[in-house]
Short mmCIF file of C-alpha atoms in Angstrom, two decimals:
data_model
loop_
_atom_site.label_atom_id
_atom_site.label_comp_id
_atom_site.label_asym_id
_atom_site.label_seq_id
_atom_site.Cartn_x
_atom_site.Cartn_y
_atom_site.Cartn_z
CA UNK A 1 0.00 0.00 0.00
CA UNK A 2 1.19 3.50 -0.81
CA UNK A 3 1.41 5.95 2.06
CA UNK A 4 1.53 9.74 2.16
CA UNK A 5 0.78 10.06 -1.55
CA UNK A 6 1.09 13.62 -2.87
CA UNK A 7 1.15 15.24 -6.29
CA UNK A 8 1.48 18.69 -7.81
CA UNK A 9 1.51 20.14 -11.30
CA UNK A 10 4.84 20.11 -13.08
CA UNK A 11 4.01 23.31 -14.93
CA UNK A 12 2.44 25.87 -12.61
CA UNK A 13 -0.05 28.31 -14.16
CA UNK A 14 -0.38 26.10 -17.22
CA UNK A 15 -2.80 23.54 -18.58
CA UNK A 16 0.06 21.33 -19.76
CA UNK A 17 -0.33 17.82 -18.32
CA UNK A 18 2.32 16.40 -16.04
CA UNK A 19 2.65 16.00 -12.28
CA UNK A 20 5.38 15.34 -9.77
CA UNK A 21 4.45 12.59 -7.35
CA UNK A 22 5.81 11.42 -4.04
CA UNK A 23 4.87 8.55 -1.73
CA UNK A 24 6.22 5.95 0.65
CA UNK A 25 6.19 2.26 -0.23
CA UNK A 26 7.70 -0.38 2.06
CA UNK A 27 9.07 2.39 4.31
CA UNK A 28 11.03 4.07 1.50
CA UNK A 29 10.17 7.34 -0.22
CA UNK A 30 9.78 7.34 -4.00
CA UNK A 31 9.50 10.36 -6.26
CA UNK A 32 8.78 10.65 -9.94
CA UNK A 33 7.24 12.55 -12.81
CA UNK A 34 3.83 11.25 -13.85
CA UNK A 35 3.05 11.91 -17.51
CA UNK A 36 -0.29 12.22 -19.30
CA UNK A 37 0.07 8.75 -20.84
CA UNK A 38 0.51 7.15 -17.40
CA UNK A 39 4.25 6.60 -17.60
CA UNK A 40 6.44 7.54 -14.66
CA UNK A 41 10.04 8.70 -14.74
CA UNK A 42 11.36 7.64 -11.35
CA UNK A 43 13.69 10.14 -9.64
CA UNK A 44 15.23 8.00 -6.90
CA UNK A 45 14.97 4.38 -7.92
CA UNK A 46 12.24 2.05 -9.11
CA UNK A 47 10.02 0.57 -6.40
CA UNK A 48 9.86 -3.21 -6.01
CA UNK A 49 6.85 -4.70 -7.76
CA UNK A 50 6.75 -1.78 -10.18
CA UNK A 51 3.70 -3.03 -12.11
CA UNK A 52 1.59 -3.19 -8.95
CA UNK A 53 2.83 0.26 -7.87
CA UNK A 54 2.00 1.70 -11.31
CA UNK A 55 -1.59 0.44 -10.97
CA UNK A 56 -1.94 1.98 -7.50
CA UNK A 57 -0.49 5.32 -8.65
CA UNK A 58 -2.69 5.35 -11.75
CA UNK A 59 -5.79 4.67 -9.61
CA UNK A 60 -4.91 7.52 -7.26
CA UNK A 61 -4.20 9.92 -10.13
CA UNK A 62 -7.48 8.99 -11.80
CA UNK A 63 -9.33 9.72 -8.57
CA UNK A 64 -7.54 12.99 -7.71
CA UNK A 65 -6.77 14.57 -11.09
CA UNK A 66 -9.07 13.23 -13.76
CA UNK A 67 -12.38 13.14 -11.87
#
């Protein structure tokens, strides 16, 4: 489970898509850039079980950003 999930726009005062994300997973912080197509460029390493993490992040982004 992801903990302390946060996001913010990459491009302030713009409608360009793209968000920076941050969360804890297995007691380690992960940061990345979330792109419109759902891809993530990880900033400090890829989390274990990346496919499962991608699904969780995508679900959270769908809930917070797209709805």
